[in-house]
CSV table of C-alpha atoms in Angstrom, one decimal:
chain,number,residue,atom,x,y,z
A,14,MET,CA,-0.5,-2.7,12.1
A,15,TYR,CA,-2.0,-4.9,9.4
A,16,LYS,CA,-0.3,-7.8,7.7
A,17,ALA,CA,-0.8,-10.2,4.7
A,18,VAL,CA,1.6,-12.9,3.3
A,19,THR,CA,1.4,-14.1,-0.3
A,20,ARG,CA,4.0,-16.7,-1.6
A,21,GLY,CA,6.5,-15.6,1.0
A,22,ILE,CA,6.0,-11.9,0.4
A,23,SER,CA,5.0,-10.3,3.7
A,24,VAL,CA,3.3,-6.9,3.5
A,25,THR,CA,2.8,-5.0,6.7
A,26,VAL,CA,1.0,-1.6,6.8
A,27,THR,CA,0.9,0.9,9.6
A,28,PRO,CA,-1.5,3.9,9.0
A,29,ARG,CA,-1.7,7.1,10.9
A,30,TYR,CA,-3.8,10.2,10.8
A,31,MET,CA,-1.9,13.4,10.0
A,32,PRO,CA,-3.7,16.4,11.7
A,33,GLU,CA,-1.1,18.9,10.6
A,34,GLU,CA,-1.9,18.0,6.9
A,35,SER,CA,-5.7,17.9,7.5
A,36,SER,CA,-8.4,20.6,7.4
A,37,PRO,CA,-11.6,19.0,8.8
A,38,ASP,CA,-13.5,22.3,8.4
A,39,GLN,CA,-12.8,22.1,4.6
A,40,GLY,CA,-13.5,18.3,4.4
A,41,ARG,CA,-9.9,17.3,4.1
A,42,TYR,CA,-8.5,14.4,6.2
A,43,PHE,CA,-5.0,13.2,5.4
A,44,PHE,CA,-3.6,9.8,6.3
A,45,ALA,CA,0.0,8.5,6.0
A,46,TYR,CA,0.8,4.9,5.9
A,47,THR,CA,4.1,3.1,6.1
A,48,VAL,CA,4.5,-0.2,4.2
A,49,GLU,CA,7.2,-2.8,4.9
A,50,ILE,CA,7.6,-5.6,2.4
A,51,ILE,CA,9.7,-8.6,3.4
A,52,ASN,CA,10.8,-11.3,1.1
A,53,THR,CA,10.6,-14.5,3.1
A,54,SER,CA,10.7,-16.7,0.0
A,55,LEU,CA,13.7,-18.4,-1.6
A,56,GLU,CA,13.6,-16.4,-4.8
A,57,ARG,CA,14.4,-12.9,-5.9
A,58,VAL,CA,11.4,-10.8,-6.8
A,59,GLN,CA,10.8,-7.3,-8.1
A,60,LEU,CA,7.8,-5.1,-7.3
A,61,ARG,CA,6.5,-3.9,-10.7
A,62,ALA,CA,3.1,-2.3,-10.1
A,63,ARG,CA,0.6,-1.4,-7.4
A,64,TYR,CA,-3.2,-1.4,-7.2
A,65,TRP,CA,-5.1,0.4,-4.4
A,66,LYS,CA,-8.8,0.4,-3.7
A,67,ILE,CA,-9.6,3.4,-1.4
A,68,THR,CA,-13.1,3.5,0.1
A,69,ASP,CA,-14.4,6.5,2.2
A,70,GLU,CA,-16.9,6.2,5.0
A,71,HIS,CA,-19.8,6.8,2.6
A,72,GLY,CA,-18.7,3.9,0.4
A,73,ARG,CA,-17.3,6.0,-2.4
A,74,VAL,CA,-14.5,4.1,-4.1
A,75,GLN,CA,-11.3,5.4,-5.8
A,76,GLU,CA,-9.0,3.0,-7.6
A,77,VAL,CA,-5.3,3.8,-8.2
A,78,ARG,CA,-3.0,1.8,-10.4
A,79,GLY,CA,0.6,2.6,-11.4
A,80,ALA,CA,4.1,1.4,-11.8
A,81,GLY,CA,6.2,0.6,-8.7
A,82,VAL,CA,5.8,2.5,-5.5
A,83,VAL,CA,7.0,6.1,-4.7
A,84,GLY,CA,8.8,6.1,-8.1
A,85,GLU,CA,10.7,2.9,-7.4
A,86,GLU,CA,10.5,-0.8,-8.5
A,87,PRO,CA,12.5,-2.4,-5.7
A,88,VAL,CA,14.2,-5.8,-6.1
A,89,LEU,CA,14.2,-8.0,-3.0
A,90,GLY,CA,16.4,-11.0,-2.6
A,91,PRO,CA,15.5,-13.8,-0.1
A,92,GLY,CA,15.4,-12.2,3.4
A,93,GLU,CA,15.6,-8.6,2.1
A,94,SER,CA,13.0,-5.9,3.0
A,95,TYR,CA,11.9,-2.6,1.6
A,96,SER,CA,9.9,0.1,3.4
A,97,TYR,CA,8.3,3.3,2.2
A,98,THR,CA,5.8,5.9,3.4
A,99,SER,CA,3.0,7.5,1.3
A,100,GLY,CA,-0.2,9.3,2.0
A,101,CYS,CA,-3.9,9.4,1.1
A,102,PRO,CA,-6.3,12.3,1.4
A,103,LEU,CA,-10.0,11.6,2.1
A,104,THR,CA,-13.1,13.9,2.2
A,105,THR,CA,-14.4,11.9,5.2
A,106,PRO,CA,-12.9,11.3,8.6
A,107,SER,CA,-12.4,7.6,8.0
A,108,GLY,CA,-12.2,5.0,5.3
A,109,THR,CA,-10.3,1.9,4.2
A,110,MET,CA,-7.5,0.9,1.8
A,111,GLN,CA,-6.6,-2.4,0.4
A,112,GLY,CA,-4.9,-3.7,-2.8
A,113,SER,CA,-2.1,-5.7,-4.3
A,114,TYR,CA,1.4,-5.4,-5.7
A,115,VAL,CA,2.4,-7.1,-9.0
A,116,MET,CA,5.6,-9.0,-8.2
A,117,GLU,CA,7.9,-10.5,-10.8
A,118,THR,CA,10.2,-13.4,-10.2
A,119,ALA,CA,13.8,-13.7,-11.6
A,120,GLY,CA,12.3,-16.2,-14.1
A,121,GLY,CA,9.8,-13.6,-15.4
A,122,GLU,CA,6.7,-15.1,-13.6
A,123,THR,CA,4.3,-12.5,-12.2
A,124,PHE,CA,1.9,-12.8,-9.3
A,125,TYR,CA,-0.1,-10.6,-7.0
A,126,ALA,CA,1.0,-10.0,-3.4
A,127,GLU,CA,-1.9,-8.9,-1.2
A,128,ILE,CA,-1.9,-5.6,0.6
A,129,PRO,CA,-4.0,-6.2,3.7
A,130,ALA,CA,-7.2,-4.1,4.1
A,131,PHE,CA,-6.5,-1.4,6.7
A,132,SER,CA,-8.5,1.4,8.3
A,133,LEU,CA,-7.9,5.1,7.9
């Protein structure tokens, strides 16, 4: 489990290898990861966008940007949490992921909530 906190937004990631989705003999290694976001701040926030930097064991980098997560832009009031599971294919047996979420306050201010670097 990997954790980062930015401005009261706690992001915890739990990755796992998915052998049933992988084909090592064909250079495909699939990893799932579950993210839990907890709003420990005193203000309502909405997750607007995500940024991922995915690095395989040879140092090749892939960047992913997009709106929300898994098709949603969750709103979290103080003390509320949101969890989702997604996946990442790699062509090597290991790698890392890290990134950030663009969060927006009720007042329209945006800030980046860190997604901790984690191993695949």
